[in-house]
């Protein structure tokens, strides 16, 4: 059973995470994790904080001579901005008076946080609810991503739309139609999407989106969007139908929905299927190259809570960032009077970053069910179990049904 916890406030000294349960002898280094951290910081429309931070991880434990020990892996990411927040975010009591935040931003955790935790300063809600926490998640999930790569599982993503601007070339439809070259992989997908400033696959769409972000900025407004995450190389048989918490699709929906500002998650062509006939929704079973497979992949690589062996396809919606430079209505809690909401430094758009975070969370979910199925205390043991299962799979089905 793998697990991780993160800790750290947005403007505290650092973010930390402990990653537990991975087998020994997996090669990992800080450069690998830093590459993913950099991808999370990227994207047109991010705010000034990303100019301050240059997220780098320090591996504190669980790794020796570049390989995991099978022991808890602890990771640290320092907040460069801490320098400017030492008094305001001091762990110990300070004599200096700090201004309390009394106006909650609609759409952020400001009001619900003070309501729930009995705070007299909204700062206490902002700090941990900030999407800064996702830097620690990306670091933790990089271990899962590296582990999956050992089995040829690659996770990639692209931004499908920002502010309602979609590409004319519907790549998502190609995924559902299973209309991709045999060499298509999550890794190759990222080589394309990472080239774009907003991580889209179409340069015409990129131009339109950047213009829309520019106009949102001018108006002091923000935008959300939709993105697609794809995992290729996933074997048949991860997850189960036996319990609600062993279903791969339920696990993934939970993981993606837990990302800040995500308000919708869809597996495969979920919403399309709801509007169409069964014959247009399900994936016909065929034999190709002597193996059982499907004509299409509208199920998004999961049937009955179990992976089908086709790419896992997850689509998600991110709402616009809650901090608005042209604010909407709120209430000053110190006076209980109507006011305009509070402005503070923030992003205008963070959909490209959100897609990278979702890749990381998807890696975690798949690694969790992968290790549940194949187990192993060392990477060698996990590989042995995996290869035995994969090599026997087709003949096992054939032999079981022979002559019946
Ligand atoms: C973020 C750091 C934050 C924001 C953003 C994400 O930095 P700061 O609050 O110091 O500007 O840029 O957080 C939000 C948009 C949010 O609503 O919390 C990061 O590291 O991703």
mmCIF file of C-alpha atoms and ligand atoms in Angstrom:
data_model
loop_
_atom_site.group_PDB
_atom_site.id
_atom_site.type_symbol
_atom_site.label_atom_id
_atom_site.label_comp_id
_atom_site.label_asym_id
_atom_site.label_seq_id
_atom_site.Cartn_x
_atom_site.Cartn_y
_atom_site.Cartn_z
ATOM 1 C CA UNK A 1 0.000 0.000 0.000
ATOM 2 C CA UNK A 2 1.588 3.287 -1.098
ATOM 3 C CA UNK A 3 0.748 6.559 0.591
ATOM 4 C CA UNK A 4 1.950 10.125 0.876
ATOM 5 C CA UNK A 5 1.264 13.141 3.016
ATOM 6 C CA UNK A 6 2.294 16.710 2.293
ATOM 7 C CA UNK A 7 2.893 19.542 4.748
ATOM 8 C CA UNK A 8 3.634 23.226 4.412
ATOM 9 C CA UNK A 9 1.988 26.617 4.085
ATOM 10 C CA UNK A 10 2.156 28.614 0.845
ATOM 11 C CA UNK A 11 4.377 31.306 2.416
ATOM 12 C CA UNK A 12 5.956 29.139 5.096
ATOM 13 C CA UNK A 13 9.573 28.070 5.068
ATOM 14 C CA UNK A 14 9.113 24.966 2.911
ATOM 15 C CA UNK A 15 6.840 22.232 1.596
ATOM 16 C CA UNK A 16 7.589 18.683 2.614
ATOM 17 C CA UNK A 17 6.236 15.256 1.756
ATOM 18 C CA UNK A 18 6.775 11.687 2.885
ATOM 19 C CA UNK A 19 6.294 8.984 0.258
ATOM 20 C CA UNK A 20 5.933 5.457 1.547
ATOM 21 C CA UNK A 21 5.482 1.946 0.153
ATOM 22 C CA UNK A 22 7.558 1.838 -3.044
ATOM 23 C CA UNK A 23 9.838 -1.180 -3.558
ATOM 24 C CA UNK A 24 13.611 -0.962 -3.266
ATOM 25 C CA UNK A 25 16.046 -0.515 -6.156
ATOM 26 C CA UNK A 26 14.024 2.010 -8.160
ATOM 27 C CA UNK A 27 16.409 4.561 -9.692
ATOM 28 C CA UNK A 28 15.413 8.107 -8.788
ATOM 29 C CA UNK A 29 17.232 11.438 -8.448
ATOM 30 C CA UNK A 30 16.391 15.057 -7.736
ATOM 31 C CA UNK A 31 16.866 16.079 -11.397
ATOM 32 C CA UNK A 32 14.010 13.790 -12.421
ATOM 33 C CA UNK A 33 11.681 15.341 -9.833
ATOM 34 C CA UNK A 34 12.863 18.899 -10.594
ATOM 35 C CA UNK A 35 11.923 18.443 -14.250
ATOM 36 C CA UNK A 36 8.316 17.730 -13.235
ATOM 37 C CA UNK A 37 8.351 20.635 -10.750
ATOM 38 C CA UNK A 38 9.454 22.963 -13.534
ATOM 39 C CA UNK A 39 6.640 21.746 -15.770
ATOM 40 C CA UNK A 40 4.162 22.582 -12.973
ATOM 41 C CA UNK A 41 5.443 26.158 -12.736
ATOM 42 C CA UNK A 42 5.120 26.792 -16.440
ATOM 43 C CA UNK A 43 2.335 28.314 -18.549
ATOM 44 C CA UNK A 44 1.177 31.630 -19.969
ATOM 45 C CA UNK A 45 -1.019 33.441 -17.463
ATOM 46 C CA UNK A 46 0.778 32.522 -14.249
ATOM 47 C CA UNK A 47 1.347 35.238 -11.649
ATOM 48 C CA UNK A 48 4.416 36.866 -10.122
ATOM 49 C CA UNK A 49 5.012 34.115 -7.557
ATOM 50 C CA UNK A 50 6.268 31.817 -10.291
ATOM 51 C CA UNK A 51 8.932 34.436 -11.095
ATOM 52 C CA UNK A 52 10.152 34.234 -7.496
ATOM 53 C CA UNK A 53 10.111 30.466 -7.088
ATOM 54 C CA UNK A 54 12.401 28.043 -8.883
ATOM 55 C CA UNK A 55 11.138 24.840 -7.304
ATOM 56 C CA UNK A 56 13.856 22.295 -6.561
ATOM 57 C CA UNK A 57 13.601 19.207 -4.416
ATOM 58 C CA UNK A 58 15.995 17.967 -1.787
ATOM 59 C CA UNK A 59 15.792 14.232 -1.141
ATOM 60 C CA UNK A 60 16.250 13.812 2.599
ATOM 61 C CA UNK A 61 15.807 10.072 3.057
ATOM 62 C CA UNK A 62 14.812 6.769 1.495
ATOM 63 C CA UNK A 63 17.332 6.876 -1.369
ATOM 64 C CA UNK A 64 20.970 5.684 -1.361
ATOM 65 C CA UNK A 65 23.377 5.836 -4.303
ATOM 66 C CA UNK A 66 20.501 6.873 -6.566
ATOM 67 C CA UNK A 67 18.161 3.988 -5.726
ATOM 68 C CA UNK A 68 15.208 3.652 -3.355
ATOM 69 C CA UNK A 69 15.757 1.636 -0.194
ATOM 70 C CA UNK A 70 12.125 0.609 0.269
ATOM 71 C CA UNK A 71 12.046 2.986 3.261
ATOM 72 C CA UNK A 72 10.030 6.236 3.555
ATOM 73 C CA UNK A 73 11.249 8.844 1.081
ATOM 74 C CA UNK A 74 11.139 12.368 2.477
ATOM 75 C CA UNK A 75 11.319 15.331 0.138
ATOM 76 C CA UNK A 76 11.722 19.046 0.779
ATOM 77 C CA UNK A 77 10.977 22.037 -1.453
ATOM 78 C CA UNK A 78 12.031 25.383 0.002
ATOM 79 C CA UNK A 79 9.823 28.430 -0.536
ATOM 80 C CA UNK A 80 12.046 31.224 -1.800
ATOM 81 C CA UNK A 81 9.314 33.725 -0.962
ATOM 82 C CA UNK A 82 9.660 32.777 2.736
ATOM 83 C CA UNK A 83 12.334 35.474 2.956
ATOM 84 C CA UNK A 84 9.563 38.087 2.558
ATOM 85 C CA UNK A 85 7.115 36.380 4.939
ATOM 86 C CA UNK A 86 9.233 35.457 7.964
ATOM 87 C CA UNK A 87 7.372 37.759 10.351
ATOM 88 C CA UNK A 88 3.891 37.349 8.859
ATOM 89 C CA UNK A 89 4.236 33.558 8.840
ATOM 90 C CA UNK A 90 6.368 33.159 11.967
ATOM 91 C CA UNK A 91 5.975 29.846 13.781
ATOM 92 C CA UNK A 92 6.610 31.582 17.122
ATOM 93 C CA UNK A 93 4.662 34.532 18.523
ATOM 94 C CA UNK A 94 5.810 37.952 17.301
ATOM 95 C CA UNK A 95 5.547 41.397 18.907
ATOM 96 C CA UNK A 96 4.903 43.102 15.598
ATOM 97 C CA UNK A 97 1.240 43.640 14.717
ATOM 98 C CA UNK A 98 0.256 41.908 11.442
ATOM 99 C CA UNK A 99 -2.753 43.132 9.490
ATOM 100 C CA UNK A 100 -5.558 40.591 9.589
ATOM 101 C CA UNK A 101 -7.424 39.674 6.421
ATOM 102 C CA UNK A 102 -11.155 40.167 6.903
ATOM 103 C CA UNK A 103 -12.630 40.085 3.371
ATOM 104 C CA UNK A 104 -13.165 36.582 1.900
ATOM 105 C CA UNK A 105 -12.758 35.976 -1.844
ATOM 106 C CA UNK A 106 -15.726 34.155 -3.396
ATOM 107 C CA UNK A 107 -14.533 30.887 -4.933
ATOM 108 C CA UNK A 108 -11.575 30.436 -2.581
ATOM 109 C CA UNK A 109 -11.501 28.579 0.755
ATOM 110 C CA UNK A 110 -11.388 31.901 2.679
ATOM 111 C CA UNK A 111 -14.899 31.944 4.189
ATOM 112 C CA UNK A 112 -15.415 28.210 4.647
ATOM 113 C CA UNK A 113 -11.958 27.994 6.248
ATOM 114 C CA UNK A 114 -12.590 30.649 8.904
ATOM 115 C CA UNK A 115 -16.081 29.225 9.512
ATOM 116 C CA UNK A 116 -14.761 25.732 10.089
ATOM 117 C CA UNK A 117 -11.476 26.369 11.929
ATOM 118 C CA UNK A 118 -12.618 29.303 14.080
ATOM 119 C CA UNK A 119 -9.960 31.744 12.812
ATOM 120 C CA UNK A 120 -9.990 35.538 13.190
ATOM 121 C CA UNK A 121 -7.665 36.000 10.196
ATOM 122 C CA UNK A 122 -8.391 34.704 6.679
ATOM 123 C CA UNK A 123 -4.612 34.344 6.155
ATOM 124 C CA UNK A 124 -4.864 31.114 8.176
ATOM 125 C CA UNK A 125 -7.249 29.667 5.567
ATOM 126 C CA UNK A 126 -5.382 30.949 2.523
ATOM 127 C CA UNK A 127 -2.037 29.439 3.351
ATOM 128 C CA UNK A 128 -2.836 25.745 3.215
ATOM 129 C CA UNK A 129 -5.690 25.968 0.697
ATOM 130 C CA UNK A 130 -3.363 27.624 -1.824
ATOM 131 C CA UNK A 131 -2.423 25.556 -4.857
ATOM 132 C CA UNK A 132 1.184 25.976 -3.766
ATOM 133 C CA UNK A 133 0.653 22.647 -1.979
ATOM 134 C CA UNK A 134 0.513 20.925 -5.349
ATOM 135 C CA UNK A 135 4.283 21.416 -5.755
ATOM 136 C CA UNK A 136 4.730 18.866 -2.947
ATOM 137 C CA UNK A 137 2.216 16.553 -4.644
ATOM 138 C CA UNK A 138 4.083 16.694 -7.939
ATOM 139 C CA UNK A 139 7.321 15.838 -6.104
ATOM 140 C CA UNK A 140 5.707 12.904 -4.262
ATOM 141 C CA UNK A 141 3.988 11.578 -7.384
ATOM 142 C CA UNK A 142 7.232 11.780 -9.390
ATOM 143 C CA UNK A 143 8.292 8.649 -7.524
ATOM 144 C CA UNK A 144 5.126 6.921 -8.805
ATOM 145 C CA UNK A 145 5.737 8.249 -12.317
ATOM 146 C CA UNK A 146 9.326 6.950 -12.308
ATOM 147 C CA UNK A 147 8.130 3.585 -10.999
ATOM 148 C CA UNK A 148 5.519 3.275 -13.793
ATOM 149 C CA UNK A 149 8.083 4.129 -16.466
ATOM 150 C CA UNK A 150 9.912 0.910 -15.493
ATOM 151 C CA UNK A 151 6.841 -0.916 -16.855
ATOM 152 C CA UNK A 152 6.419 1.190 -19.986
ATOM 153 C CA UNK A 153 3.548 3.220 -18.522
ATOM 154 C CA UNK A 154 3.772 6.881 -19.543
ATOM 155 C CA UNK A 155 1.470 9.692 -18.552
ATOM 156 C CA UNK A 156 0.920 12.794 -20.612
ATOM 157 C CA UNK A 157 -1.616 15.572 -20.909
ATOM 158 C CA UNK A 158 -2.757 18.478 -22.996
ATOM 159 C CA UNK A 159 -5.001 21.454 -22.443
ATOM 160 C CA UNK A 160 -8.194 20.998 -24.406
ATOM 161 C CA UNK A 161 -9.666 24.476 -23.891
ATOM 162 C CA UNK A 162 -9.194 27.715 -21.964
ATOM 163 C CA UNK A 163 -12.064 30.178 -21.654
ATOM 164 C CA UNK A 164 -14.156 28.028 -24.010
ATOM 165 C CA UNK A 165 -11.654 28.115 -26.897
ATOM 166 C CA UNK A 166 -11.288 24.592 -28.293
ATOM 167 C CA UNK A 167 -9.166 23.346 -31.186
ATOM 168 C CA UNK A 168 -10.853 22.618 -34.521
ATOM 169 C CA UNK A 169 -8.812 19.426 -34.663
ATOM 170 C CA UNK A 170 -10.537 17.337 -31.995
ATOM 171 C CA UNK A 171 -7.698 15.254 -30.568
ATOM 172 C CA UNK A 172 -9.877 14.026 -27.689
ATOM 173 C CA UNK A 173 -12.194 12.415 -30.243
ATOM 174 C CA UNK A 174 -9.193 10.673 -31.798
ATOM 175 C CA UNK A 175 -8.407 9.204 -28.382
ATOM 176 C CA UNK A 176 -11.969 7.919 -27.994
ATOM 177 C CA UNK A 177 -11.920 6.505 -31.537
ATOM 178 C CA UNK A 178 -8.664 4.701 -30.728
ATOM 179 C CA UNK A 179 -7.414 6.386 -33.884
ATOM 180 C CA UNK A 180 -3.756 6.810 -32.915
ATOM 181 C CA UNK A 181 -0.475 5.502 -34.262
ATOM 182 C CA UNK A 182 0.857 2.395 -32.548
ATOM 183 C CA UNK A 183 3.825 4.414 -31.261
ATOM 184 C CA UNK A 184 1.590 6.951 -29.479
ATOM 185 C CA UNK A 185 2.498 7.336 -25.790
ATOM 186 C CA UNK A 186 1.947 9.699 -22.876
ATOM 187 C CA UNK A 187 5.597 10.684 -23.186
ATOM 188 C CA UNK A 188 5.243 11.628 -26.872
ATOM 189 C CA UNK A 189 2.076 13.574 -26.076
ATOM 190 C CA UNK A 190 4.019 15.732 -23.601
ATOM 191 C CA UNK A 191 6.754 16.393 -26.144
ATOM 192 C CA UNK A 192 4.047 18.131 -28.195
ATOM 193 C CA UNK A 193 1.999 19.840 -25.475
ATOM 194 C CA UNK A 194 5.026 21.049 -23.489
ATOM 195 C CA UNK A 195 6.106 23.042 -26.560
ATOM 196 C CA UNK A 196 3.031 25.242 -26.306
ATOM 197 C CA UNK A 197 2.854 28.128 -23.822
ATOM 198 C CA UNK A 198 -0.613 26.948 -22.817
ATOM 199 C CA UNK A 199 0.038 23.231 -23.446
ATOM 200 C CA UNK A 200 -2.394 22.919 -26.378
ATOM 201 C CA UNK A 201 -1.743 20.794 -29.476
ATOM 202 C CA UNK A 202 -2.802 23.361 -32.074
ATOM 203 C CA UNK A 203 -0.890 26.600 -32.788
ATOM 204 C CA UNK A 204 -3.974 28.425 -34.106
ATOM 205 C CA UNK A 205 -5.814 27.620 -30.871
ATOM 206 C CA UNK A 206 -2.763 28.702 -28.853
ATOM 207 C CA UNK A 207 -2.834 32.166 -30.445
ATOM 208 C CA UNK A 208 -6.550 32.583 -29.750
ATOM 209 C CA UNK A 209 -6.161 31.424 -26.152
ATOM 210 C CA UNK A 210 -3.245 33.768 -25.461
ATOM 211 C CA UNK A 211 -5.299 36.667 -26.813
ATOM 212 C CA UNK A 212 -8.213 35.677 -24.606
ATOM 213 C CA UNK A 213 -5.913 35.518 -21.551
ATOM 214 C CA UNK A 214 -4.538 38.954 -22.455
ATOM 215 C CA UNK A 215 -8.043 40.384 -22.593
ATOM 216 C CA UNK A 216 -8.959 38.719 -19.275
ATOM 217 C CA UNK A 217 -5.841 40.255 -17.681
ATOM 218 C CA UNK A 218 -6.773 43.668 -19.050
ATOM 219 C CA UNK A 219 -10.217 43.351 -17.502
ATOM 220 C CA UNK A 220 -8.742 42.109 -14.210
ATOM 221 C CA UNK A 221 -10.478 38.780 -14.704
ATOM 222 C CA UNK A 222 -9.433 35.125 -14.737
ATOM 223 C CA UNK A 223 -10.173 32.027 -16.823
ATOM 224 C CA UNK A 224 -10.504 28.270 -16.361
ATOM 225 C CA UNK A 225 -10.532 25.446 -18.849
ATOM 226 C CA UNK A 226 -10.544 21.758 -19.587
ATOM 227 C CA UNK A 227 -7.639 19.349 -19.975
ATOM 228 C CA UNK A 228 -7.096 15.698 -20.820
ATOM 229 C CA UNK A 229 -4.682 13.303 -19.116
ATOM 230 C CA UNK A 230 -3.714 10.039 -20.793
ATOM 231 C CA UNK A 231 -1.830 7.038 -19.428
ATOM 232 C CA UNK A 232 -0.447 4.630 -22.034
ATOM 233 C CA UNK A 233 0.966 1.144 -21.464
ATOM 234 C CA UNK A 234 -1.397 0.366 -18.587
ATOM 235 C CA UNK A 235 -1.966 -3.411 -18.386
ATOM 236 C CA UNK A 236 -5.355 -5.142 -18.278
ATOM 237 C CA UNK A 237 -6.552 -5.865 -14.760
ATOM 238 C CA UNK A 238 -5.733 -2.954 -12.436
ATOM 239 C CA UNK A 239 -8.568 -2.136 -10.033
ATOM 240 C CA UNK A 240 -11.597 -4.253 -9.287
ATOM 241 C CA UNK A 241 -15.391 -4.363 -9.301
ATOM 242 C CA UNK A 242 -15.629 -5.990 -5.872
ATOM 243 C CA UNK A 243 -15.799 -2.807 -3.740
ATOM 244 C CA UNK A 244 -16.404 0.909 -4.297
ATOM 245 C CA UNK A 245 -12.908 1.783 -3.108
ATOM 246 C CA UNK A 246 -11.184 -0.760 -5.323
ATOM 247 C CA UNK A 247 -12.569 0.651 -8.578
ATOM 248 C CA UNK A 248 -9.868 2.293 -10.692
ATOM 249 C CA UNK A 249 -12.245 4.930 -12.109
ATOM 250 C CA UNK A 250 -13.451 5.913 -8.626
ATOM 251 C CA UNK A 251 -9.869 6.146 -7.377
ATOM 252 C CA UNK A 252 -8.900 8.367 -10.323
ATOM 253 C CA UNK A 253 -11.960 10.616 -9.969
ATOM 254 C CA UNK A 254 -11.092 11.150 -6.300
ATOM 255 C CA UNK A 255 -7.451 11.907 -7.071
ATOM 256 C CA UNK A 256 -8.191 14.422 -9.843
ATOM 257 C CA UNK A 257 -11.109 16.083 -8.054
ATOM 258 C CA UNK A 258 -8.814 16.683 -5.072
ATOM 259 C CA UNK A 259 -6.743 19.158 -7.117
ATOM 260 C CA UNK A 260 -7.439 22.800 -6.281
ATOM 261 C CA UNK A 261 -10.101 24.407 -8.512
ATOM 262 C CA UNK A 262 -11.050 21.173 -10.313
ATOM 263 C CA UNK A 263 -14.840 21.008 -10.513
ATOM 264 C CA UNK A 264 -15.453 18.185 -12.970
ATOM 265 C CA UNK A 265 -13.866 14.840 -13.856
ATOM 266 C CA UNK A 266 -14.856 12.533 -16.696
ATOM 267 C CA UNK A 267 -13.491 9.097 -17.571
ATOM 268 C CA UNK A 268 -13.475 8.403 -21.316
ATOM 269 C CA UNK A 269 -16.471 9.763 -23.206
ATOM 270 C CA UNK A 270 -18.648 9.728 -20.074
ATOM 271 C CA UNK A 271 -20.918 12.706 -20.781
ATOM 272 C CA UNK A 272 -21.141 11.957 -24.502
ATOM 273 C CA UNK A 273 -22.313 8.416 -23.704
ATOM 274 C CA UNK A 274 -25.101 9.760 -21.525
ATOM 275 C CA UNK A 275 -26.606 11.453 -24.605
ATOM 276 C CA UNK A 276 -26.161 8.624 -27.110
ATOM 277 C CA UNK A 277 -27.197 5.028 -27.766
ATOM 278 C CA UNK A 278 -25.391 2.073 -26.222
ATOM 279 C CA UNK A 279 -24.290 1.012 -29.691
ATOM 280 C CA UNK A 280 -22.527 4.383 -30.061
ATOM 281 C CA UNK A 281 -21.003 4.270 -26.596
ATOM 282 C CA UNK A 282 -19.452 0.869 -25.992
ATOM 283 C CA UNK A 283 -16.195 -0.413 -27.403
ATOM 284 C CA UNK A 284 -16.562 -3.454 -29.651
ATOM 285 C CA UNK A 285 -14.290 -6.370 -28.780
ATOM 286 C CA UNK A 286 -12.010 -7.567 -31.571
ATOM 287 C CA UNK A 287 -8.947 -9.746 -32.132
ATOM 288 C CA UNK A 288 -6.016 -7.828 -33.532
ATOM 289 C CA UNK A 289 -2.466 -9.197 -33.903
ATOM 290 C CA UNK A 290 -3.615 -12.332 -32.127
ATOM 291 C CA UNK A 291 -4.734 -10.364 -29.054
ATOM 292 C CA UNK A 292 -8.104 -9.310 -27.648
ATOM 293 C CA UNK A 293 -8.601 -5.563 -27.915
ATOM 294 C CA UNK A 294 -11.268 -2.904 -28.728
ATOM 295 C CA UNK A 295 -12.231 -0.973 -31.835
ATOM 296 C CA UNK A 296 -12.720 2.238 -29.881
ATOM 297 C CA UNK A 297 -11.836 3.535 -26.408
ATOM 298 C CA UNK A 298 -14.882 5.495 -25.268
ATOM 299 C CA UNK A 299 -14.642 3.746 -21.906
ATOM 300 C CA UNK A 300 -11.349 5.583 -21.369
ATOM 301 C CA UNK A 301 -9.477 2.377 -20.654
ATOM 302 C CA UNK A 302 -11.661 1.245 -17.745
ATOM 303 C CA UNK A 303 -14.631 -1.154 -17.634
ATOM 304 C CA UNK A 304 -16.215 -2.374 -14.409
ATOM 305 C CA UNK A 305 -13.615 -0.481 -12.398
ATOM 306 C CA UNK A 306 -10.824 -2.483 -14.077
ATOM 307 C CA UNK A 307 -8.308 -1.301 -16.672
ATOM 308 C CA UNK A 308 -8.860 -2.743 -20.167
ATOM 309 C CA UNK A 309 -5.289 -2.389 -21.459
ATOM 310 C CA UNK A 310 -6.178 0.596 -23.638
ATOM 311 C CA UNK A 311 -5.000 4.098 -22.673
ATOM 312 C CA UNK A 312 -6.629 5.508 -19.548
ATOM 313 C CA UNK A 313 -8.271 8.796 -20.567
ATOM 314 C CA UNK A 314 -9.318 11.367 -17.986
ATOM 315 C CA UNK A 315 -10.852 14.725 -18.796
ATOM 316 C CA UNK A 316 -11.278 17.440 -16.182
ATOM 317 C CA UNK A 317 -12.611 20.970 -15.776
ATOM 318 C CA UNK A 318 -10.848 23.684 -13.804
ATOM 319 C CA UNK A 319 -12.814 26.717 -12.683
ATOM 320 C CA UNK A 320 -11.299 30.214 -13.103
ATOM 321 C CA UNK A 321 -8.841 31.368 -10.383
ATOM 322 C CA UNK A 322 -10.746 32.967 -7.501
ATOM 323 C CA UNK A 323 -8.611 36.080 -6.991
ATOM 324 C CA UNK A 324 -9.936 38.818 -9.275
ATOM 325 C CA UNK A 325 -8.216 42.134 -9.873
ATOM 326 C CA UNK A 326 -11.672 43.554 -10.748
ATOM 327 C CA UNK A 327 -13.370 42.045 -7.743
ATOM 328 C CA UNK A 328 -16.943 40.854 -7.257
ATOM 329 C CA UNK A 329 -19.129 41.285 -4.183
ATOM 330 C CA UNK A 330 -18.181 40.039 -0.727
ATOM 331 C CA UNK A 331 -18.616 41.006 2.936
ATOM 332 C CA UNK A 332 -16.060 42.597 5.286
ATOM 333 C CA UNK A 333 -16.326 40.253 8.270
ATOM 334 C CA UNK A 334 -14.928 42.898 10.659
ATOM 335 C CA UNK A 335 -17.821 45.266 9.877
ATOM 336 C CA UNK A 336 -20.373 42.808 8.481
ATOM 337 C CA UNK A 337 -20.841 45.193 5.554
ATOM 338 C CA UNK A 338 -21.022 44.679 1.805
ATOM 339 C CA UNK A 339 -17.692 45.401 0.069
ATOM 340 C CA UNK A 340 -15.832 44.461 -3.061
ATOM 341 C CA UNK A 341 -13.696 41.361 -2.630
ATOM 342 C CA UNK A 342 -9.986 41.567 -1.820
ATOM 343 C CA UNK A 343 -7.234 41.609 -4.445
ATOM 344 C CA UNK A 344 -3.915 39.885 -3.994
ATOM 345 C CA UNK A 345 -1.135 38.518 -6.116
ATOM 346 C CA UNK A 346 -2.343 35.482 -8.049
ATOM 347 C CA UNK A 347 -2.450 33.697 -11.387
ATOM 348 C CA UNK A 348 -4.817 34.679 -14.207
ATOM 349 C CA UNK A 349 -4.838 31.172 -15.636
ATOM 350 C CA UNK A 350 -3.345 27.967 -14.241
ATOM 351 C CA UNK A 351 -4.931 25.297 -16.474
ATOM 352 C CA UNK A 352 -1.581 24.191 -18.017
ATOM 353 C CA UNK A 353 -0.147 23.672 -14.508
ATOM 354 C CA UNK A 354 -3.302 21.910 -13.391
ATOM 355 C CA UNK A 355 -2.891 19.369 -16.202
ATOM 356 C CA UNK A 356 0.648 18.587 -15.015
ATOM 357 C CA UNK A 357 -0.616 18.142 -11.445
ATOM 358 C CA UNK A 358 -3.349 15.834 -12.765
ATOM 359 C CA UNK A 359 -0.718 13.750 -14.605
ATOM 360 C CA UNK A 360 1.038 13.374 -11.261
ATOM 361 C CA UNK A 361 -2.120 12.349 -9.405
ATOM 362 C CA UNK A 362 -3.027 9.885 -12.171
ATOM 363 C CA UNK A 363 0.463 8.367 -11.879
ATOM 364 C CA UNK A 364 -0.151 7.928 -8.173
ATOM 365 C CA UNK A 365 -3.536 6.226 -8.642
ATOM 366 C CA UNK A 366 -2.208 3.824 -11.257
ATOM 367 C CA UNK A 367 0.918 3.009 -9.211
ATOM 368 C CA UNK A 368 -1.284 2.331 -6.176
ATOM 369 C CA UNK A 369 -3.389 -0.283 -7.970
ATOM 370 C CA UNK A 370 -0.395 -1.615 -9.884
ATOM 371 C CA UNK A 371 1.465 -2.403 -6.661
ATOM 372 C CA UNK A 372 -1.703 -3.771 -5.111
ATOM 373 C CA UNK A 373 -1.873 -6.287 -7.972
ATOM 374 C CA UNK A 374 1.788 -7.122 -8.498
ATOM 375 C CA UNK A 375 3.290 -6.420 -5.050
ATOM 376 C CA UNK A 376 7.026 -6.894 -4.471
ATOM 377 C CA UNK A 377 9.505 -5.569 -1.931
ATOM 378 C CA UNK A 378 12.136 -4.958 -4.591
ATOM 379 C CA UNK A 379 11.665 -3.655 -8.128
ATOM 380 C CA UNK A 380 13.038 -6.966 -9.420
ATOM 381 C CA UNK A 381 10.319 -8.888 -7.593
ATOM 382 C CA UNK A 382 7.578 -6.575 -8.914
ATOM 383 C CA UNK A 383 8.935 -6.981 -12.461
ATOM 384 C CA UNK A 384 8.975 -10.754 -12.180
ATOM 385 C CA UNK A 385 5.332 -10.832 -11.055
ATOM 386 C CA UNK A 386 4.294 -8.369 -13.750
ATOM 387 C CA UNK A 387 6.053 -10.140 -16.643
ATOM 388 C CA UNK A 388 4.664 -13.530 -15.635
ATOM 389 C CA UNK A 389 1.108 -12.155 -15.631
ATOM 390 C CA UNK A 390 1.499 -10.302 -18.949
ATOM 391 C CA UNK A 391 3.179 -13.173 -20.799
ATOM 392 C CA UNK A 392 0.547 -15.710 -19.735
ATOM 393 C CA UNK A 393 -2.551 -13.514 -20.071
ATOM 394 C CA UNK A 394 -3.710 -14.236 -23.618
ATOM 395 C CA UNK A 395 -3.064 -17.975 -23.524
ATOM 396 C CA UNK A 396 -4.721 -18.243 -20.140
ATOM 397 C CA UNK A 397 -7.999 -16.847 -21.516
ATOM 398 C CA UNK A 398 -7.698 -19.025 -24.639
ATOM 399 C CA UNK A 399 -7.063 -22.207 -22.664
ATOM 400 C CA UNK A 400 -9.781 -21.512 -20.115
ATOM 401 C CA UNK A 401 -12.424 -21.304 -22.832
ATOM 402 C CA UNK A 402 -11.076 -23.967 -25.185
ATOM 403 C CA UNK A 403 -13.810 -26.289 -26.470
ATOM 404 C CA UNK A 404 -16.528 -24.700 -24.314
HETATM 405 C C1 LIG B 1 0.899 28.878 -6.422
HETATM 406 C C2 LIG B 1 1.378 29.819 -5.576
HETATM 407 C C3 LIG B 1 0.551 30.958 -5.208
HETATM 408 C C4 LIG B 1 -0.347 31.373 -6.363
HETATM 409 C C5 LIG B 1 -1.192 30.215 -6.849
HETATM 410 C C6 LIG B 1 -0.460 28.934 -6.994
HETATM 411 O O1 LIG B 1 1.418 31.974 -4.865
HETATM 412 P P1 LIG B 1 0.999 33.372 -4.172
HETATM 413 O O2 LIG B 1 -0.294 33.148 -3.456
HETATM 414 O O3 LIG B 1 2.144 33.671 -3.251
HETATM 415 O O4 LIG B 1 0.924 34.350 -5.293
HETATM 416 O O5 LIG B 1 0.435 31.813 -7.446
HETATM 417 O O6 LIG B 1 -2.231 29.970 -5.966
HETATM 418 C C7 LIG B 1 -3.507 30.277 -6.315
HETATM 419 C C8 LIG B 1 -3.822 30.707 -7.488
HETATM 420 C C9 LIG B 1 -4.526 30.080 -5.319
HETATM 421 O O7 LIG B 1 -5.675 30.432 -5.607
HETATM 422 O O8 LIG B 1 -4.191 29.653 -4.228
HETATM 423 C C10 LIG B 1 1.706 27.726 -6.858
HETATM 424 O O9 LIG B 1 2.853 27.511 -6.401
HETATM 425 O O10 LIG B 1 1.201 26.962 -7.705
#
